[in-house]
PDB file of C-alpha atoms in Angstrom:
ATOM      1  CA  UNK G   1      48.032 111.488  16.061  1.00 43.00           C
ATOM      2  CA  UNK G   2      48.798 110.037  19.669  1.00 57.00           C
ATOM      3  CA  UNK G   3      50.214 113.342  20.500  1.00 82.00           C
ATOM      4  CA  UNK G   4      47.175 115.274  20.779  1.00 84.00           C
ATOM      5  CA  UNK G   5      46.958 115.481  24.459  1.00 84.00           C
ATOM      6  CA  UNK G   6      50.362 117.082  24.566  1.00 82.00           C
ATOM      7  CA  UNK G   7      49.863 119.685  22.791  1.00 87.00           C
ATOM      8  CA  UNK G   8      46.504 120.770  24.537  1.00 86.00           C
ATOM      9  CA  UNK G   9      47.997 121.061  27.192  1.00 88.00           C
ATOM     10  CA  UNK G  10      51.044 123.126  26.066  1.00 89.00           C
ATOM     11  CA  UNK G  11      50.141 125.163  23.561  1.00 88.00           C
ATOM     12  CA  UNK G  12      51.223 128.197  24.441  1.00 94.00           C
ATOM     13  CA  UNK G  13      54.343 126.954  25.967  1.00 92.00           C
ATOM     14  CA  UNK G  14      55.482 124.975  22.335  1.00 92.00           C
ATOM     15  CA  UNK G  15      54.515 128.224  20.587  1.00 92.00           C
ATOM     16  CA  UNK G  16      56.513 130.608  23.262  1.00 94.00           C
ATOM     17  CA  UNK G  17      60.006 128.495  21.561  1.00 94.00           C
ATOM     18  CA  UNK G  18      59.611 130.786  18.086  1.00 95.00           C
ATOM     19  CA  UNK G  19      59.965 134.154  20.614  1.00 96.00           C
ATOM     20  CA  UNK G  20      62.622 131.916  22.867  1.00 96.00           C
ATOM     21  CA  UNK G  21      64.870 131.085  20.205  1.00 97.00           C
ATOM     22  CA  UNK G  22      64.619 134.268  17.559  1.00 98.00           C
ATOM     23  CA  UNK G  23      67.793 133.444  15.721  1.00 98.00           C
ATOM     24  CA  UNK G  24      66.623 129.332  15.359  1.00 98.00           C
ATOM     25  CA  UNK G  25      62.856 130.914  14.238  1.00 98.00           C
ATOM     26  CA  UNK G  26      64.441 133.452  11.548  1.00 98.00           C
ATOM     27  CA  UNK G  27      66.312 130.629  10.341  1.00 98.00           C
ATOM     28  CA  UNK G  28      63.850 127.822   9.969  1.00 98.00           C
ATOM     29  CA  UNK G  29      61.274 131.122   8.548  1.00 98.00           C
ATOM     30  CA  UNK G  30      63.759 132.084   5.998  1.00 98.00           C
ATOM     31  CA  UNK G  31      63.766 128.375   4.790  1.00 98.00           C
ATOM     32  CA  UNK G  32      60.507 128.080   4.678  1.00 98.00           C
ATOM     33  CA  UNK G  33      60.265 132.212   2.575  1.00 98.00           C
ATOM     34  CA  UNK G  34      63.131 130.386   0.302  1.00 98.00           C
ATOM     35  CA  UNK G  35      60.758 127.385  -0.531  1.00 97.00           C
ATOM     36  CA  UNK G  36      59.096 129.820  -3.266  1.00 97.00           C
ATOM     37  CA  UNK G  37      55.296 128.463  -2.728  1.00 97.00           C
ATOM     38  CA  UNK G  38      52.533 129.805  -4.652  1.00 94.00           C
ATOM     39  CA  UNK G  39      49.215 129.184  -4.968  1.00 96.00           C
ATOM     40  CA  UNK G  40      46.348 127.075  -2.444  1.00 96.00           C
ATOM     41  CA  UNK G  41      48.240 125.101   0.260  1.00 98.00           C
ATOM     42  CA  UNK G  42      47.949 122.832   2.951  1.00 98.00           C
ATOM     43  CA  UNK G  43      50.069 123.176   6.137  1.00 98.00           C
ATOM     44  CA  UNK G  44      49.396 119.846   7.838  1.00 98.00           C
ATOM     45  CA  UNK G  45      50.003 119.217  11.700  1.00 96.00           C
ATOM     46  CA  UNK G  46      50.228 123.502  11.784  1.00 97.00           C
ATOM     47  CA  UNK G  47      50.289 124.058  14.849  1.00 95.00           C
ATOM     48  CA  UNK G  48      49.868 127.388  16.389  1.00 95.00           C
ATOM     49  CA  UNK G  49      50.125 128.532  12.927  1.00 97.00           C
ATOM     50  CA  UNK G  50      53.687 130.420  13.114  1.00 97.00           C
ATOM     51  CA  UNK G  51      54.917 128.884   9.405  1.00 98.00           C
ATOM     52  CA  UNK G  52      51.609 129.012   8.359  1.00 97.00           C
ATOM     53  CA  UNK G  53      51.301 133.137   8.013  1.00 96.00           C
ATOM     54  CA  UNK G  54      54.393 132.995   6.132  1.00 96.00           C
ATOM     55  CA  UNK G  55      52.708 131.160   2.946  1.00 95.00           C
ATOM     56  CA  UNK G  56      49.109 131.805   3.607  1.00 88.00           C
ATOM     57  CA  UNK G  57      47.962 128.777   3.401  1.00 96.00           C
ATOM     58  CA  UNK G  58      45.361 126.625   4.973  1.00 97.00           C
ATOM     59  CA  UNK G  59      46.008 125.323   8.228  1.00 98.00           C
ATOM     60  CA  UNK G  60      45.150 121.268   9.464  1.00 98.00           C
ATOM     61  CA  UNK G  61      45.583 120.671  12.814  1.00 97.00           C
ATOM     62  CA  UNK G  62      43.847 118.038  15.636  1.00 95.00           C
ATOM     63  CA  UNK G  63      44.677 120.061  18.552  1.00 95.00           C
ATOM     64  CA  UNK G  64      42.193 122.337  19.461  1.00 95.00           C
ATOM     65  CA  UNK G  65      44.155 124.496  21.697  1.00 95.00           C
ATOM     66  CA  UNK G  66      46.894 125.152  19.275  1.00 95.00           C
ATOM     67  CA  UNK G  67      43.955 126.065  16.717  1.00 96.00           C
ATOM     68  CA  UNK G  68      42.594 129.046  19.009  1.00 96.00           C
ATOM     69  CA  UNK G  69      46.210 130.338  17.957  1.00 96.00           C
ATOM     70  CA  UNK G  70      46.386 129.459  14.159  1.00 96.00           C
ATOM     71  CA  UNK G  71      42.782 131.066  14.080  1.00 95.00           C
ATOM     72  CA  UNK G  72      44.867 134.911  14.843  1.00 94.00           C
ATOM     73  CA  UNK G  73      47.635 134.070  11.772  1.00 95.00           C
ATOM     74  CA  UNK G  74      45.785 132.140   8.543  1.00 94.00           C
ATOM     75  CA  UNK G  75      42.463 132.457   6.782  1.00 94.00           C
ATOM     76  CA  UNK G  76      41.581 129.197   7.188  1.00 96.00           C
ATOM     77  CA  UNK G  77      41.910 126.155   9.585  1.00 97.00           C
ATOM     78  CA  UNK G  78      40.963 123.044   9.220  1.00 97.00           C
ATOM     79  CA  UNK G  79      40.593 120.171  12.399  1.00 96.00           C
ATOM     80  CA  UNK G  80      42.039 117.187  11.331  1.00 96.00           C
ATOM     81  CA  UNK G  81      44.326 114.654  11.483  1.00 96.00           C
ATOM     82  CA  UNK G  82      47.554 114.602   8.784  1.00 97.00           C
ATOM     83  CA  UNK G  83      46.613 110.449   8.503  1.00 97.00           C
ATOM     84  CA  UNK G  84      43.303 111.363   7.525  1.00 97.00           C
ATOM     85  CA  UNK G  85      43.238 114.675   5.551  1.00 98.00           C
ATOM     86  CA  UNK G  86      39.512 115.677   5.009  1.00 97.00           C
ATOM     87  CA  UNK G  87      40.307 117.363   1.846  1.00 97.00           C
ATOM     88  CA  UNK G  88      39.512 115.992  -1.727  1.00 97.00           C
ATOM     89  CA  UNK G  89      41.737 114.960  -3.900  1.00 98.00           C
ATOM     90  CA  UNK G  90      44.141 116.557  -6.122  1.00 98.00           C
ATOM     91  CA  UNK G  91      42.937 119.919  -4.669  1.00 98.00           C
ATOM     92  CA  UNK G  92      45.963 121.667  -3.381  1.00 98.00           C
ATOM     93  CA  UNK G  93      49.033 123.639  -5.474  1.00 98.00           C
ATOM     94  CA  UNK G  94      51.116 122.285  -2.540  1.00 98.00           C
ATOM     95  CA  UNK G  95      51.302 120.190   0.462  1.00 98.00           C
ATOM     96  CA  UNK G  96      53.801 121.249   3.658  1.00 98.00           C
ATOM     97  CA  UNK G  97      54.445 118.924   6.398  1.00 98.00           C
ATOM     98  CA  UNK G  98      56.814 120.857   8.677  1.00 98.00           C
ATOM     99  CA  UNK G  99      57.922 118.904  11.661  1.00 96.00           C
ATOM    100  CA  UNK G 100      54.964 117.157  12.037  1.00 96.00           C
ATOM    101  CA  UNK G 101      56.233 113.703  10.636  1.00 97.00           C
ATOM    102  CA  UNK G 102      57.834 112.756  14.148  1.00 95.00           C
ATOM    103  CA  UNK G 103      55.195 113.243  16.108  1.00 94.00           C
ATOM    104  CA  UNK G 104      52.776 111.236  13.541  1.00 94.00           C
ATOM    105  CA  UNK G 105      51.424 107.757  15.011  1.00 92.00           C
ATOM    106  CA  UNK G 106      52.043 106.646  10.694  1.00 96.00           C
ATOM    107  CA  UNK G 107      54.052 109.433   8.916  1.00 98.00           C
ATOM    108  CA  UNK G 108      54.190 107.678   5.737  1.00 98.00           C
ATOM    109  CA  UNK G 109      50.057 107.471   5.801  1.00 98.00           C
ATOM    110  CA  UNK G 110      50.538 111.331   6.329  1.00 98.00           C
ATOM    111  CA  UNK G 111      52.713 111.854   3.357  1.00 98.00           C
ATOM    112  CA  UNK G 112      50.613 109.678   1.405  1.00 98.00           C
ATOM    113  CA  UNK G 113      47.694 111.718   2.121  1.00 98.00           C
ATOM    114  CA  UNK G 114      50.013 114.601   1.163  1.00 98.00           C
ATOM    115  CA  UNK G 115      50.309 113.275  -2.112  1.00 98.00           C
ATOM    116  CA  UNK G 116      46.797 112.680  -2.920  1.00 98.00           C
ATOM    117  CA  UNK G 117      45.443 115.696  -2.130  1.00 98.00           C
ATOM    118  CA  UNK G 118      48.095 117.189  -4.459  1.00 98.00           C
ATOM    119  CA  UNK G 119      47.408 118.304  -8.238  1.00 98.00           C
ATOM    120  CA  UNK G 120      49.428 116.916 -10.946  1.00 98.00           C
ATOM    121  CA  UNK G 121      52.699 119.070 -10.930  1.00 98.00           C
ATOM    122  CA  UNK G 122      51.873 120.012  -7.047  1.00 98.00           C
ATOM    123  CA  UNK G 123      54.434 120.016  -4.674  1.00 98.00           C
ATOM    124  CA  UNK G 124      55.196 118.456  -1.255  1.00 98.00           C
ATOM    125  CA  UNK G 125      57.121 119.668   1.057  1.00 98.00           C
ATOM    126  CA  UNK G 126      58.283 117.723   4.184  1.00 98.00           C
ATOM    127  CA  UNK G 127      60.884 119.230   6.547  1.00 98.00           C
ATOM    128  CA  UNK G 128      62.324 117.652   9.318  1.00 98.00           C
ATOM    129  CA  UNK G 129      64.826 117.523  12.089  1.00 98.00           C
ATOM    130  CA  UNK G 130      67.146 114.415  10.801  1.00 98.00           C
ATOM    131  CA  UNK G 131      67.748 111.741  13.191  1.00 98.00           C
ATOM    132  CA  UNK G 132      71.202 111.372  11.967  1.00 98.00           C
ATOM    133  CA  UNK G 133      72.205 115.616  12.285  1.00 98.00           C
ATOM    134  CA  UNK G 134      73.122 116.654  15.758  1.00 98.00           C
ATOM    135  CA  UNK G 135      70.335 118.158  16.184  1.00 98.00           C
ATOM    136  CA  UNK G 136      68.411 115.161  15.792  1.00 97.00           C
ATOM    137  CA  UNK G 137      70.898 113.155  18.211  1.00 97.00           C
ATOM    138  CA  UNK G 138      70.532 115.723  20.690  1.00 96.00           C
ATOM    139  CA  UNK G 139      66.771 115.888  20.890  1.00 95.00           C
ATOM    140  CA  UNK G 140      66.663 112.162  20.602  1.00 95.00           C
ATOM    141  CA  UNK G 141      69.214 112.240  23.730  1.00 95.00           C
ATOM    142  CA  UNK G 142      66.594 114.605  25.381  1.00 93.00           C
ATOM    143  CA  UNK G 143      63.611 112.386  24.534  1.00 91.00           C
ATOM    144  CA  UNK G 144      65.073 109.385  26.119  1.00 94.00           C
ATOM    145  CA  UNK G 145      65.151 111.148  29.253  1.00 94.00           C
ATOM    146  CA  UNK G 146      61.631 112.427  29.256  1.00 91.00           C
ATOM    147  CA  UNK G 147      61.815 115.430  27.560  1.00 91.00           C
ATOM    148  CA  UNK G 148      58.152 117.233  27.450  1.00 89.00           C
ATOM    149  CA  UNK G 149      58.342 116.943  23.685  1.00 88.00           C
ATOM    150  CA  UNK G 150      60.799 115.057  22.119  1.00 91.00           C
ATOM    151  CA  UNK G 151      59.772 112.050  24.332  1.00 91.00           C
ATOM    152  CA  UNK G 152      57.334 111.524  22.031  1.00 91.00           C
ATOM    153  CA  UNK G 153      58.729 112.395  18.992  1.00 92.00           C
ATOM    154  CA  UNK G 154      60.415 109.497  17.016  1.00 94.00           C
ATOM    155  CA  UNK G 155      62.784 111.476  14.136  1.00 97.00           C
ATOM    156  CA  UNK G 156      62.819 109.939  11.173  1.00 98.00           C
ATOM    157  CA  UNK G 157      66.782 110.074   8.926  1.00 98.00           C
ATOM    158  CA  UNK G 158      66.688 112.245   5.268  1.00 98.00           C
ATOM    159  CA  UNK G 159      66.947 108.714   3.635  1.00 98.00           C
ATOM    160  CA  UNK G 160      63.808 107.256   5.118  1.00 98.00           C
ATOM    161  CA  UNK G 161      61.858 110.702   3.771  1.00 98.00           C
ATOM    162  CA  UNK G 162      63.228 110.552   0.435  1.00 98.00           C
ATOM    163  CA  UNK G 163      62.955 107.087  -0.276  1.00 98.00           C
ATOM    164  CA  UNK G 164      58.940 106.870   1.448  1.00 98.00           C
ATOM    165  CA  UNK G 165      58.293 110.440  -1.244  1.00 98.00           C
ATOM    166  CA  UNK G 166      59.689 108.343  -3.697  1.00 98.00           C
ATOM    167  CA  UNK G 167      57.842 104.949  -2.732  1.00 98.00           C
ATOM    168  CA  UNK G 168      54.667 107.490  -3.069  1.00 98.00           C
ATOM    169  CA  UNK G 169      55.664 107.697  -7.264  1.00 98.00           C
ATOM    170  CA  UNK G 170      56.439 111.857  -6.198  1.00 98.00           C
ATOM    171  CA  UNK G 171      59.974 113.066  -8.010  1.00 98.00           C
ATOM    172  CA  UNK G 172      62.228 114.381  -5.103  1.00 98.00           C
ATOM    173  CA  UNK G 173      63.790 117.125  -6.731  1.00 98.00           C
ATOM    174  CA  UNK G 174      65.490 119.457  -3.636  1.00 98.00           C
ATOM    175  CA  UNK G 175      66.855 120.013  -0.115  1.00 98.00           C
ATOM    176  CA  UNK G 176      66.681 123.513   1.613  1.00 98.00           C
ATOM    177  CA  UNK G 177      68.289 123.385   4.550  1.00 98.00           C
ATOM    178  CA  UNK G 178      69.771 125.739   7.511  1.00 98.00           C
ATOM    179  CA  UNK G 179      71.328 125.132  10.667  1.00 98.00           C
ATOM    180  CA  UNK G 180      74.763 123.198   9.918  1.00 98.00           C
ATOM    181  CA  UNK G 181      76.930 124.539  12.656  1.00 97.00           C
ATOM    182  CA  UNK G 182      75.619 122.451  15.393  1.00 95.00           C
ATOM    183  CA  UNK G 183      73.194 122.729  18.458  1.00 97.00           C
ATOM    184  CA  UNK G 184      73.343 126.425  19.385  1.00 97.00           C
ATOM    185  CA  UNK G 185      72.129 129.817  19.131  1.00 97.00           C
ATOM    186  CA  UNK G 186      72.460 131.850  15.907  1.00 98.00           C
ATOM    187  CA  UNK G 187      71.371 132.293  12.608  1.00 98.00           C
ATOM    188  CA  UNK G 188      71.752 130.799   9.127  1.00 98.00           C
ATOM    189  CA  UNK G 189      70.602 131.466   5.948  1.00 98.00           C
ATOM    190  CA  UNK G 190      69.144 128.668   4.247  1.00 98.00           C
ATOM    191  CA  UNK G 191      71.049 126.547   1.800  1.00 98.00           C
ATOM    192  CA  UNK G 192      70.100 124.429  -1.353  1.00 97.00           C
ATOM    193  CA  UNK G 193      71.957 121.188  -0.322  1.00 98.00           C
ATOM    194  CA  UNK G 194      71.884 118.059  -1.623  1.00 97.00           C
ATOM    195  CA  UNK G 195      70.583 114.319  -0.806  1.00 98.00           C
ATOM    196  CA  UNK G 196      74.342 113.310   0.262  1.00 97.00           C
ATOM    197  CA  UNK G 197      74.514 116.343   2.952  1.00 98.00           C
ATOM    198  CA  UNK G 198      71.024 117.158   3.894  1.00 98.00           C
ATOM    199  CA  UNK G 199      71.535 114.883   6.505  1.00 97.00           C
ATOM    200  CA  UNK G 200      74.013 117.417   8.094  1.00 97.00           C
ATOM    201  CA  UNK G 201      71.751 120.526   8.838  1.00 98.00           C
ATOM    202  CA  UNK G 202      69.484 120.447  11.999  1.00 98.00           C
ATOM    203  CA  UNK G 203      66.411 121.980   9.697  1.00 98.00           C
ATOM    204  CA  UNK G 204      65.570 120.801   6.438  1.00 98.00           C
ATOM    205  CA  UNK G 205      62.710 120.284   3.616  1.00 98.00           C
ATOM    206  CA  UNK G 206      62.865 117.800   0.981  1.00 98.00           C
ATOM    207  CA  UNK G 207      61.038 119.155  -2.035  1.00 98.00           C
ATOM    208  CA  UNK G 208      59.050 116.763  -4.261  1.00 98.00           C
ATOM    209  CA  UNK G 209      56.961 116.847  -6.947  1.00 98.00           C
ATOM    210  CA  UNK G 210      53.419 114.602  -8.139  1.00 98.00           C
TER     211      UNK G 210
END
């Protein structure tokens, strides 16, 4: 990932956004809570670990600063790349990628690493900021003036997801999804959505199946 450097050096100001934005956080949590995943997962790109102690799962992450703060909320981290998972195969109940795609140097390589580490039924689980929501205008708008971030994030449409799970042989089989009333502060409970609207929420995980 060529976005390692970054988050080094900002780790604890990209995990102060969750206690920033509380109403965004809940929302995006709640999703996540509504997801239903059981078993031994992956979280790949984690982070500082905030979706991660919400599903107990294992964290993989290549920054080393934002794994000094996954270390306080999961039982396990892992340092790695999402490109280059060092996991073996068909190991994991689930797989979930959440916002890590845009800042991937290859996302599809990532999601195809999601799927091989999966077991037969597993699931994946890839949510994103759409390029074509307003959210994903908005931070695209920010990026292109040399936003901290989203500068180097490129955000990737619900089609190009869904067709690359697809491309993988994985069944795409739902959208959860929250944030539909536009850039702003509040709260919204997630919402099963479909392939024609996902595209409309500023938070959403496509759900597919090996």
């Amino acid at each position: 990932m060529y976005t390692i450097d970054l988050f080094n050096s900002r780790a604890n100001e990209y995990d102060s956004w969750y206690s920033k934005h509380p109403l965004l956080a809940k929302s995006e949590e709640d999703t996540i809570n509504a997801l239903g995943l059981n078993g031994i997962g992956l979280d790949v790109g984690a982070g500082s670990g905030f979706f991660t102690r919400l599903i107990n799962a294992i964290a993989l992450e290549p920054s080393l600063a934002m794994i000094k703060l996954a270390k306080d909320r999961t039982w396990a981290v892992v340092s790695g790349v999402g490109e280059l998972i060092p996991i073996r195969d068909s190991s994991m109940d689930y797989v979930l990628i959440v916002v890590t795609l845009c800042f991937a140097k290859d996302p599809e390589a990532v999601l195809r690493e999601g799927a091989r580490v999966l077991k037969d039924n597993g699931r994946l689980i890839a949510c994103i900021v759409p390029l074509e929501s307003s959210w994903g205008m908005q931070y695209s708008e920010l990026g292109s003036r040399g936003h901290p971030y989203y500068s180097r994030a490129r955000f990737l449409t619900v089609k190009w997801v869904t067709e690359t799970l697809k491309g993988l042989g994985l069944k795409v089989t739902s959208y959860v999804a929250t944030l539909s009333k536009g850039v702003g502060e509040y709260y919204e409970a997630p919402n099963f959505t479909d392939y024609t609207n996902a595209g409309k929420y500023g938070f959403v995980c496509i759900n597919a199946v090996k």
